[in-house]
Amino acid sequence: MSSERGPALPFLPGCAFRDPTKTSFHRSQTLGYKNGFAFSRLPTVGIGGERLYVNQLSQAELDELSNTRPTLTYGQARQAPPSGFIPAHVAFDKKILKFDAYFQEDVPLSTEEHYRIRQVGIYYYLEDDSICVIEPVVKNSGIPQGKLIRRHRVPKNDRGEHYHWKDLNRGMDITMYGRTYHIVDCDPFTQAFLESQGIELNQPEKMVFDPYTEMRRMPLCMYITPSDFDQLKQFLTYDKQVLRFYAMWDDTNSMFGENRPYIIHYYLADDTVEVREVHKHNDGRDPFPVLIKRQRLPKTFVEKQKTFPSCVLEISDQEVLEWYTAKDFAVGKSTTLLGRNFFIYDCDEFTRNFYRDKFGITDFQPVEIKEKPPEEVPQVIPPYNGYGFLEDSLQNCFSLFPKPPRKDIIKMLENDHKVLRYQVALESPNPEDRKRRFILSYFLSNDMISIYEPPVRNSGIIGGKYLGKTRIAKPGSTTDNAVYYGPSDFTIGSTIEVFGHRFVITDADEYVLNYMESNAERFPAATLQSLRDHFRPRQVVEETAKSDVPALGSSQQELDELIVRVQEELKLHNYLNNSSIREALLRCDKDGSGVLDKAKFLSLCNSLSVPTNAVLVNKLIDLCSCGEDKINYRDFLRAFPS
């Protein structure tokens, strides 16, 4: 092991050498500061103060060596020293750009001035790009002046940008906080700085002064020359002489406007005009007779900028070029008085004589005024919202206070307590709903329909009122042409759609057939024939039961005929399940004798909804009975083929 170069052993795991006498492991400092600037230096010693034998060159030294070129005459070329760094706040300290500008301010509450010009100075500080706006203080101006915008960076837009000196130039507008300033000129330093930066300046403009201030500073001398017209002579000559014109103001173009008659009075004594309203009885207007009080009316105004509202309380002589005179009124012509256009259609006799003697006008043909017929506004009926009856809801569109629709009293009196009742079945994909039976009642007095469901014990469905009294529209009918169901639409087997539910008519009262036969001219033949075909088997059975012909005997032929009739009768009751009836009777006959107790048989038929109260079914039960308390149910089951 050498004492100078370190251990000669290979630097491998397990062969490393560590000096146990070494206690310092810190590194030397390579960062230093001089005159406030940081610089790096090469380490002089290694870790723990050891001597460094080899030291690598820095990147700057390597670049310098690579750029070194041998020179023959002048030796190594010297590099120029770097320029000194000057911060912006030092370079642009106390350097300010000054622009002359003005802004226009409206004066809405003054009759003497409509706007005001205020001169300001815009100062731009180059050291931090801040802007300050100062208005020179004018003594006794009555306006808060001085610093309008304090020194800060003024936002340029809503994207976070600020105004820069590149955005300022002569002859341009700049908007700061909602107020627009017009730049007219700048000082020589500002001009020299902007030109040195390559900005082309616009031509300077003249500063605009406030017109009202200039007017107050230099008052106009107005000399009024006495007129040669003698107003006293006019007053003495034409006193109490008034021209009367009959005019019409057409205000139909405005909302709720109309043609309104007026009387125009022209007073010859002082050339004043008065406009009075003509009220009619019950015209609905307030009793204010004078529309325009007696005054001189201006005809032509002085042209000026409309920066102040034209509707003012007082009009001076300096604002009017021409006033209305007697020459401006003529029959058959229109004249505009204070913004209203009046059409003169006639005048009185004194006015005709005055114009004939004064101006030589002889044409005083009155104009016939024809009122324009009011335009008919088409009434738009809104769509039906589904609440209440259609006719009742429609009354809200015809009157502010709706009246109930008229009822047919004669029809109500003639058909009072007349109800047509039908048996209907619900047409539904659910097998439980197919067995439900309803009673549909049609009231002839008001053409309304109600539906009632008879309660069935142990069915799991609560019966009662299914639909209250209402009129049911046919499918496809609209509110404009609503078509409702009537007795003509109720035929056996027909389907009725009631608010999305479909019902099939399966049976009807005999009163329905009797009523339609007594009023056959009011119902279609197909509806009447449908009811006749439905009631024909029932009528045949009743006639047979009431006749004096001996009852059906016990012969096999008579039993077969009765079973055929019972089968035809039971076809109307399509809710019966023959297989369930046969299965229930066979289950009760435990000994297989074919004979059951009659009371038990009847209770079983009642639970299975077998119509035992029908005439034919009752005859069949009597024919199959074995005494008073027994019945041979096998002959009875022949009427229910599986």
XYZ file of C-alpha atoms in Angstrom:
642
model
C 0.000 0.000 0.000
C 1.395 3.393 -1.064
C 1.126 6.324 1.321
C 0.545 8.857 -1.454
C -1.774 7.241 -3.924
C -4.032 5.366 -1.529
C -4.598 1.642 -1.240
C -3.267 -0.580 -4.004
C -5.859 -3.232 -3.355
C -8.573 -3.530 -5.958
C -11.694 -1.605 -5.001
C -13.951 -4.609 -4.744
C -16.502 -5.678 -2.112
C -14.592 -6.949 0.916
C -11.308 -5.365 -0.235
C -12.049 -1.681 0.537
C -9.685 0.216 2.816
C -10.907 2.842 5.238
C -8.646 5.145 7.175
C -9.739 4.916 10.848
C -7.938 8.139 11.718
C -10.133 10.226 9.387
C -12.787 12.192 11.308
C -13.756 15.039 8.937
C -15.954 14.351 5.900
C -17.216 17.809 4.890
C -16.908 19.209 1.347
C -15.289 22.488 0.438
C -17.440 25.512 -0.547
C -17.552 26.279 -4.301
C -20.120 29.151 -4.358
C -19.078 32.707 -3.577
C -20.370 36.287 -3.866
C -18.468 39.369 -4.949
C -19.980 42.868 -5.116
C -23.416 41.315 -4.844
C -22.969 38.860 -7.750
C -22.728 35.068 -7.348
C -19.857 33.141 -9.007
C -18.596 29.553 -8.857
C -15.028 28.420 -8.121
C -13.144 25.155 -8.293
C -12.725 23.151 -5.074
C -9.268 23.495 -3.516
C -9.410 20.444 -1.270
C -11.362 17.223 -1.342
C -13.711 15.629 1.194
C -12.418 16.043 4.727
C -9.657 18.455 3.644
C -7.665 15.967 1.594
C -5.329 17.225 -1.050
C -6.586 17.158 -4.615
C -4.091 15.892 -7.165
C -6.353 16.081 -10.266
C -9.051 18.700 -10.821
C -11.410 18.694 -13.800
C -11.873 21.796 -15.888
C -15.177 23.666 -15.850
C -17.455 23.934 -18.894
C -16.491 27.576 -19.430
C -12.805 26.663 -19.471
C -13.446 23.863 -21.898
C -15.351 26.267 -24.200
C -12.531 28.769 -23.940
C -9.918 26.124 -24.842
C -11.984 24.902 -27.779
C -12.310 28.453 -29.143
C -8.621 29.274 -28.749
C -6.910 29.814 -32.113
C -3.213 30.373 -32.610
C -2.334 33.859 -33.733
C 0.922 34.841 -35.419
C 1.116 38.552 -34.968
C -1.064 39.985 -32.241
C -1.336 37.136 -29.868
C -4.516 36.050 -28.146
C -7.561 38.273 -28.872
C -9.178 39.786 -25.825
C -12.916 39.461 -25.283
C -14.975 42.574 -24.633
C -16.116 42.909 -21.048
C -19.833 42.330 -20.526
C -22.007 45.406 -20.304
C -23.240 46.400 -16.908
C -26.744 45.309 -15.934
C -29.117 48.188 -15.198
C -32.561 47.301 -13.721
C -35.735 48.735 -15.303
C -36.596 50.780 -12.239
C -33.196 52.435 -12.527
C -33.146 52.848 -16.312
C -36.659 54.360 -16.533
C -36.668 56.121 -13.195
C -38.531 59.478 -13.382
C -39.205 58.971 -17.090
C -42.892 59.696 -17.731
C -44.894 59.881 -20.963
C -47.432 62.710 -20.912
C -50.464 62.866 -23.243
C -53.054 65.641 -23.553
C -56.619 64.321 -23.827
C -60.235 65.163 -23.141
C -63.527 63.368 -22.581
C -67.160 64.344 -23.137
C -69.652 64.213 -20.278
C -73.431 64.431 -20.769
C -75.425 67.005 -18.811
C -79.026 65.686 -18.720
C -80.506 68.135 -16.209
C -79.678 71.494 -17.740
C -81.341 73.567 -20.436
C -78.250 75.694 -21.090
C -75.678 72.980 -21.794
C -76.207 69.525 -23.221
C -72.695 68.145 -22.759
C -69.427 69.187 -21.105
C -65.828 68.887 -22.341
C -63.273 68.124 -19.637
C -59.535 68.306 -20.409
C -57.202 65.852 -18.705
C -53.576 64.766 -18.740
C -52.657 61.076 -19.061
C -49.322 60.173 -17.430
C -47.598 56.885 -18.244
C -44.764 55.798 -15.879
C -42.207 53.726 -17.780
C -40.597 52.229 -14.668
C -43.652 50.112 -13.747
C -46.111 50.609 -16.695
C -48.617 52.410 -14.475
C -51.044 55.129 -15.628
C -52.425 58.151 -13.849
C -55.141 60.536 -15.140
C -55.203 64.078 -13.690
C -57.627 66.872 -14.563
C -56.297 70.409 -14.015
C -58.219 72.171 -11.291
C -60.322 75.077 -12.534
C -61.218 77.605 -9.914
C -64.934 77.921 -9.051
C -65.893 75.207 -11.550
C -68.147 73.371 -9.094
C -66.855 70.011 -10.390
C -64.719 67.587 -8.351
C -61.379 67.761 -10.209
C -57.822 66.669 -9.667
C -56.736 63.033 -9.808
C -59.440 61.095 -11.676
C -57.563 57.768 -11.819
C -54.851 56.998 -9.293
C -51.505 55.619 -10.418
C -51.724 51.896 -11.098
C -51.697 49.430 -13.960
C -54.978 49.980 -15.774
C -56.714 46.826 -17.098
C -57.190 46.754 -20.839
C -59.802 43.992 -21.211
C -61.357 41.152 -19.281
C -58.551 38.737 -20.253
C -56.130 40.143 -17.684
C -54.143 42.386 -20.071
C -53.044 45.903 -19.093
C -52.447 49.050 -21.124
C -48.877 49.480 -22.449
C -47.157 52.517 -23.919
C -47.465 50.782 -27.306
C -51.259 51.211 -27.059
C -51.060 55.017 -26.786
C -50.925 57.359 -29.770
C -52.184 60.738 -30.863
C -55.657 60.961 -32.399
C -56.975 57.770 -30.780
C -59.584 56.900 -28.143
C -58.741 54.959 -25.003
C -61.388 53.603 -22.641
C -60.545 53.283 -18.959
C -63.202 52.203 -16.475
C -66.132 53.006 -18.751
C -64.939 56.514 -19.705
C -63.509 57.207 -23.174
C -60.598 59.650 -23.476
C -59.527 61.136 -26.820
C -55.764 61.800 -27.043
C -54.926 64.924 -29.048
C -51.191 65.549 -28.422
C -48.129 64.668 -26.315
C -45.012 66.435 -24.997
C -41.613 66.413 -26.851
C -40.065 63.748 -24.569
C -42.979 61.403 -25.246
C -42.704 62.015 -28.989
C -38.941 61.379 -28.997
C -39.293 58.200 -26.931
C -42.052 56.703 -29.071
C -40.210 57.523 -32.299
C -37.033 55.940 -30.904
C -38.996 52.747 -30.284
C -40.174 52.654 -33.906
C -43.777 53.851 -33.362
C -45.217 56.148 -36.028
C -47.125 58.946 -34.336
C -50.304 60.455 -35.769
C -50.640 64.147 -36.485
C -51.453 66.269 -33.427
C -54.962 67.633 -33.047
C -56.320 70.781 -31.520
C -57.682 70.622 -28.017
C -61.479 70.868 -27.820
C -62.834 73.373 -25.312
C -66.077 73.335 -23.388
C -68.687 75.361 -25.362
C -70.611 76.410 -22.282
C -67.455 77.693 -20.569
C -66.493 79.647 -23.677
C -69.980 81.090 -23.870
C -69.795 82.233 -20.252
C -66.336 83.619 -20.840
C -67.326 85.669 -23.913
C -70.999 86.678 -23.657
C -72.779 87.391 -26.920
C -74.036 90.873 -27.441
C -77.615 90.705 -28.661
C -79.207 93.862 -29.959
C -82.982 93.776 -30.362
C -84.256 96.166 -32.988
C -87.753 97.447 -32.303
C -90.277 95.954 -34.705
C -92.385 98.134 -36.932
C -95.390 95.864 -36.296
C -97.797 97.422 -33.861
C -99.072 94.656 -31.559
C -101.423 97.064 -29.820
C -103.120 97.828 -33.131
C -103.499 94.064 -33.773
C -105.023 93.573 -30.340
C -107.494 96.454 -30.748
C -108.457 95.375 -34.268
C -108.893 91.624 -33.740
C -109.903 91.469 -30.120
C -112.473 88.734 -29.441
C -112.161 87.451 -33.026
C -111.390 83.727 -33.108
C -111.045 81.341 -36.033
C -112.647 77.959 -35.395
C -111.580 74.777 -37.174
C -112.965 71.283 -36.793
C -110.180 68.707 -36.853
C -109.653 65.005 -36.319
C -106.675 63.336 -34.667
C -106.013 59.872 -36.114
C -104.409 57.827 -33.329
C -105.356 54.381 -34.632
C -101.734 53.309 -35.172
C -101.026 53.262 -31.434
C -102.343 50.691 -28.992
C -106.014 51.320 -28.119
C -105.928 54.410 -30.384
C -108.911 55.839 -32.215
C -110.117 58.827 -34.244
C -110.783 61.661 -31.813
C -112.519 64.935 -32.809
C -111.076 68.287 -31.708
C -111.761 72.010 -32.155
C -108.820 74.314 -32.970
C -109.206 77.964 -31.928
C -106.898 80.558 -33.457
C -106.968 83.912 -31.652
C -106.291 86.739 -34.099
C -105.507 89.217 -31.314
C -102.162 87.624 -30.329
C -101.684 84.684 -32.780
C -102.219 82.044 -30.089
C -103.708 78.591 -30.633
C -105.913 76.477 -28.413
C -107.015 72.862 -28.979
C -110.133 71.616 -27.190
C -111.551 68.107 -27.033
C -115.051 67.203 -28.175
C -116.617 64.828 -25.684
C -119.506 62.551 -26.508
C -122.017 61.053 -24.155
C -120.595 57.965 -22.440
C -117.331 58.131 -24.379
C -115.473 56.791 -21.343
C -112.898 59.611 -21.208
C -112.035 61.940 -18.365
C -113.691 65.373 -18.576
C -110.601 67.427 -19.533
C -111.801 69.836 -22.232
C -108.451 71.447 -23.131
C -105.794 69.359 -24.854
C -103.390 72.259 -25.619
C -103.833 75.430 -23.635
C -103.811 78.828 -25.352
C -100.246 79.637 -26.418
C -98.078 80.405 -29.407
C -97.157 77.197 -31.142
C -93.732 76.791 -32.812
C -93.638 75.610 -36.392
C -89.895 75.393 -37.178
C -87.077 75.061 -34.657
C -83.416 75.984 -34.892
C -81.302 73.077 -36.086
C -79.032 71.779 -33.355
C -77.665 68.545 -32.065
C -80.240 66.453 -30.282
C -78.183 65.783 -27.182
C -80.922 67.180 -24.947
C -84.508 65.848 -24.891
C -86.783 67.772 -27.250
C -89.663 67.737 -24.741
C -88.853 70.815 -22.642
C -91.058 72.926 -20.435
C -90.185 76.315 -21.898
C -89.274 77.307 -25.460
C -87.435 80.565 -25.939
C -87.636 82.795 -28.992
C -84.043 81.943 -29.894
C -84.968 78.289 -30.432
C -87.859 78.952 -32.844
C -87.466 80.154 -36.427
C -91.155 80.327 -37.345
C -94.450 80.320 -35.441
C -97.877 79.156 -36.560
C -100.013 81.840 -38.184
C -103.457 81.928 -39.799
C -101.921 80.995 -43.181
C -100.965 77.535 -41.882
C -104.568 76.412 -41.303
C -106.773 75.328 -44.224
C -109.719 73.005 -44.727
C -108.696 69.618 -46.153
C -105.084 69.808 -45.000
C -103.168 68.332 -42.090
C -101.124 70.267 -39.575
C -98.803 69.094 -36.827
C -99.241 70.728 -33.428
C -96.716 69.664 -30.775
C -96.170 66.267 -32.355
C -99.838 65.475 -33.057
C -101.111 65.379 -36.624
C -104.554 67.036 -36.929
C -106.633 66.833 -40.104
C -108.910 69.882 -40.576
C -112.135 68.857 -42.245
C -114.397 71.923 -41.679
C -114.619 75.425 -40.157
C -117.336 77.849 -39.056
C -118.909 80.700 -41.040
C -116.807 83.486 -39.461
C -113.610 81.633 -40.453
C -114.825 81.316 -44.068
C -115.559 85.041 -44.288
C -112.173 85.929 -42.770
C -110.216 83.794 -45.247
C -112.353 85.076 -48.126
C -111.714 88.755 -47.248
C -108.106 88.412 -46.031
C -106.526 85.831 -48.361
C -109.104 85.484 -51.151
C -109.690 81.770 -50.497
C -113.138 80.568 -51.560
C -112.722 76.769 -51.508
C -114.173 75.619 -48.186
C -115.653 72.293 -49.223
C -115.954 70.221 -46.002
C -114.404 66.769 -46.037
C -116.552 63.853 -44.997
C -114.877 61.875 -42.241
C -115.434 58.156 -42.399
C -114.394 56.111 -39.448
C -112.323 53.092 -40.275
C -114.067 49.873 -39.345
C -112.166 48.094 -36.604
C -110.076 45.208 -37.763
C -111.528 41.886 -36.844
C -109.093 40.011 -34.715
C -109.438 36.272 -35.266
C -110.257 34.491 -32.061
C -107.817 31.693 -31.373
C -109.206 28.944 -29.191
C -106.495 27.397 -26.999
C -106.208 23.623 -26.874
C -108.406 21.762 -24.407
C -106.549 21.101 -21.158
C -108.668 18.124 -20.122
C -110.284 19.671 -17.022
C -114.070 19.739 -16.851
C -116.403 19.441 -19.796
C -115.328 20.767 -23.168
C -118.289 23.139 -23.538
C -117.875 24.422 -19.982
C -114.144 25.116 -20.420
C -114.819 26.772 -23.777
C -116.860 29.511 -22.090
C -113.665 30.876 -20.515
C -112.510 31.864 -24.016
C -115.668 33.844 -24.833
C -116.241 35.928 -21.714
C -114.339 37.272 -18.741
C -117.142 36.011 -16.517
C -117.986 32.632 -18.084
C -121.579 31.508 -18.165
C -122.629 27.867 -17.937
C -123.477 26.318 -21.303
C -127.145 26.118 -22.152
C -128.921 22.863 -21.505
C -131.737 21.301 -23.510
C -134.540 21.662 -20.978
C -137.124 19.934 -23.213
C -134.855 16.932 -23.626
C -134.206 16.776 -19.881
C -137.935 16.860 -19.084
C -138.884 14.253 -21.695
C -136.086 11.813 -20.807
C -135.981 12.320 -17.060
C -135.206 9.052 -15.218
C -134.713 7.206 -18.517
C -131.557 5.129 -18.342
C -130.249 2.523 -20.787
C -128.218 -0.127 -19.019
C -125.723 -2.505 -20.608
C -123.476 -5.244 -19.306
C -119.878 -4.812 -20.429
C -116.699 -6.843 -19.979
C -113.205 -5.393 -19.660
C -110.897 -6.251 -22.522
C -107.491 -6.656 -20.892
C -104.395 -8.818 -21.344
C -104.616 -9.787 -17.662
C -106.684 -12.949 -17.166
C -107.983 -11.635 -13.828
C -109.545 -8.576 -15.497
C -111.313 -10.585 -18.200
C -113.741 -12.047 -15.647
C -114.766 -8.620 -14.354
C -118.288 -7.503 -15.315
C -119.514 -3.910 -15.328
C -122.850 -2.161 -15.743
C -122.775 0.759 -18.186
C -125.630 3.257 -17.734
C -126.492 5.778 -20.435
C -128.622 8.719 -19.215
C -130.871 9.967 -21.999
C -131.579 13.299 -20.292
C -128.014 14.659 -20.565
C -126.187 12.038 -22.741
C -123.840 11.076 -19.911
C -122.375 7.661 -19.133
C -121.513 6.038 -15.816
C -119.925 2.635 -15.179
C -120.521 0.536 -12.066
C -118.816 -2.728 -11.077
C -120.951 -5.059 -8.937
C -118.872 -6.392 -6.051
C -118.115 -10.122 -6.144
C -117.288 -11.890 -2.896
C -113.832 -13.380 -2.526
C -112.760 -12.014 -5.902
C -110.004 -9.768 -4.509
C -111.382 -6.739 -6.380
C -113.241 -3.929 -4.657
C -116.357 -3.142 -6.630
C -118.363 0.036 -6.744
C -118.373 3.156 -8.916
C -115.852 2.794 -11.715
C -116.661 5.977 -13.653
C -118.821 8.915 -12.626
C -121.315 10.685 -14.859
C -119.506 12.137 -17.862
C -119.610 12.292 -21.611
C -117.149 10.032 -23.417
C -115.697 11.106 -26.733
C -115.110 8.621 -29.495
C -111.538 7.707 -30.459
C -110.133 10.087 -33.061
C -112.437 13.011 -32.235
C -110.834 16.444 -31.733
C -111.749 19.399 -29.584
C -112.879 21.312 -32.662
C -115.244 18.543 -33.722
C -115.951 16.409 -30.659
C -118.099 13.310 -31.283
C -119.485 11.510 -28.229
C -120.832 8.011 -27.756
C -124.601 7.620 -28.108
C -127.162 4.792 -27.914
C -126.633 4.102 -31.609
C -123.043 3.007 -30.908
C -123.989 0.415 -28.274
C -124.540 -2.878 -30.080
C -124.047 -6.365 -28.689
C -120.390 -7.289 -29.151
C -119.223 -3.750 -29.976
C -116.138 -2.295 -28.284
C -116.178 1.056 -26.448
C -112.992 2.881 -25.503
C -113.313 4.801 -22.234
C -110.226 6.889 -21.375
C -107.809 4.248 -22.639
C -109.767 1.205 -21.396
C -111.712 -1.009 -23.832
C -115.043 -2.521 -22.882
C -117.068 -5.104 -24.849
C -120.882 -5.015 -24.599
C -122.140 -8.466 -23.690
C -125.725 -7.892 -22.542
C -128.436 -5.254 -22.126
C -131.730 -4.630 -20.346
C -134.986 -5.424 -22.079
C -135.867 -1.777 -21.525
C -133.163 -0.887 -24.065
C -134.861 -3.014 -26.749
C -138.313 -1.686 -25.880
C -137.129 1.931 -25.958
C -135.370 1.542 -29.311
C -138.350 -0.246 -30.865
C -140.662 2.544 -29.712
C -138.244 5.126 -31.223
C -137.015 3.086 -34.173
C -136.765 6.149 -36.455
C -133.997 7.653 -34.275
C -131.664 4.638 -34.235
C -129.866 2.732 -37.012
C -131.357 -0.534 -38.138
C -128.115 -2.399 -37.354
C -128.247 -1.406 -33.680
C -131.880 -2.418 -33.355
C -131.361 -5.736 -35.165
C -128.375 -6.534 -32.899
C -130.543 -6.233 -29.795
C -133.372 -8.245 -31.375
C -131.019 -11.108 -32.235
C -129.694 -11.031 -28.685
C -133.115 -11.199 -26.994
C -134.811 -13.701 -29.424
C -133.710 -16.943 -27.620
C -134.732 -15.488 -24.270
C -138.173 -14.493 -25.581
C -138.733 -17.980 -27.028
C -137.991 -19.564 -23.657
C -140.289 -17.166 -21.798
C -143.112 -17.807 -24.244
C -142.630 -21.536 -23.848
C -142.640 -21.265 -20.040
C -145.815 -19.128 -20.020
C -147.744 -21.235 -22.547
C -150.260 -23.874 -21.521
C -148.283 -26.629 -23.265
C -147.303 -29.282 -20.725
C -143.839 -28.925 -19.319
C -140.954 -30.811 -20.733
C -141.385 -34.457 -19.955
C -138.872 -36.827 -18.808
C -138.379 -38.319 -22.221
C -134.880 -38.323 -23.642
C -135.909 -36.271 -26.685
C -137.367 -33.447 -24.606
C -134.289 -33.436 -22.349
C -131.996 -33.169 -25.356
C -133.992 -30.238 -26.741
C -133.850 -28.425 -23.410
C -130.086 -29.002 -23.142
C -129.593 -27.504 -26.622
C -131.559 -24.397 -25.603
C -129.598 -24.092 -22.368
C -126.340 -24.292 -24.320
C -127.508 -21.458 -26.586
C -128.452 -19.423 -23.521
C -125.094 -20.037 -21.835
C -123.173 -18.936 -24.925
C -123.917 -15.343 -23.879
C -122.084 -15.941 -20.586
C -118.615 -16.403 -22.039
C -117.005 -16.006 -18.615
C -118.125 -19.538 -17.547
C -115.431 -22.201 -17.381
C -117.095 -25.554 -18.225
C -114.122 -27.614 -17.149
C -113.991 -26.033 -13.688
C -117.789 -26.615 -13.209
C -117.489 -30.267 -14.218
C -114.420 -30.761 -11.992
C -116.102 -29.153 -8.962
C -119.259 -31.328 -9.240
C -117.266 -34.520 -9.681
C -115.102 -33.671 -6.671
C -118.197 -33.256 -4.475
C -119.552 -36.671 -5.530
C -117.152 -38.708 -3.401
C -118.999 -42.020 -3.730
C -119.538 -41.615 -7.530
C -123.293 -42.173 -7.358
C -124.097 -39.240 -9.704
C -126.518 -37.726 -7.202
C -125.826 -34.688 -5.005
C -127.681 -32.826 -2.329
C -129.743 -30.093 -4.032
C -128.859 -27.363 -1.502
C -125.174 -28.184 -1.808
C -125.537 -28.263 -5.605
C -127.143 -24.822 -5.718
C -124.512 -23.260 -3.436
C -121.790 -24.770 -5.615
C -123.398 -23.325 -8.781
C -123.669 -19.928 -7.095
C -119.955 -19.924 -6.235
C -119.137 -20.811 -9.874
C -121.392 -17.950 -11.185
C -123.758 -20.372 -12.956
C -126.950 -18.402 -13.855
C -129.383 -20.659 -11.972
C -132.022 -17.910 -11.916
C -132.385 -18.096 -15.706
C -135.612 -19.686 -16.939
C -134.033 -22.462 -19.042
C -131.379 -23.317 -16.421
C -134.075 -23.458 -13.736
C -136.179 -25.791 -15.936
C -133.153 -28.020 -16.468
C -132.496 -28.192 -12.685
C -136.151 -29.157 -12.079
C -135.989 -31.818 -14.809
C -132.790 -33.347 -13.325
C -134.135 -33.303 -9.728
C -134.759 -36.567 -7.889
C -137.277 -35.476 -5.360
C -136.993 -32.227 -3.423
C -133.533 -32.633 -1.922
C -131.574 -34.644 -4.527
C -130.432 -33.932 -8.111
C -128.851 -35.996 -10.838
C -126.023 -33.693 -11.824
C -124.765 -35.868 -14.714
C -127.708 -34.875 -16.929
C -127.106 -31.279 -15.874
C -123.428 -31.461 -16.938
C -124.488 -32.304 -20.510
C -125.299 -28.633 -20.918
C -121.626 -27.810 -20.171
C -119.581 -29.719 -22.768
C -115.849 -29.706 -22.117
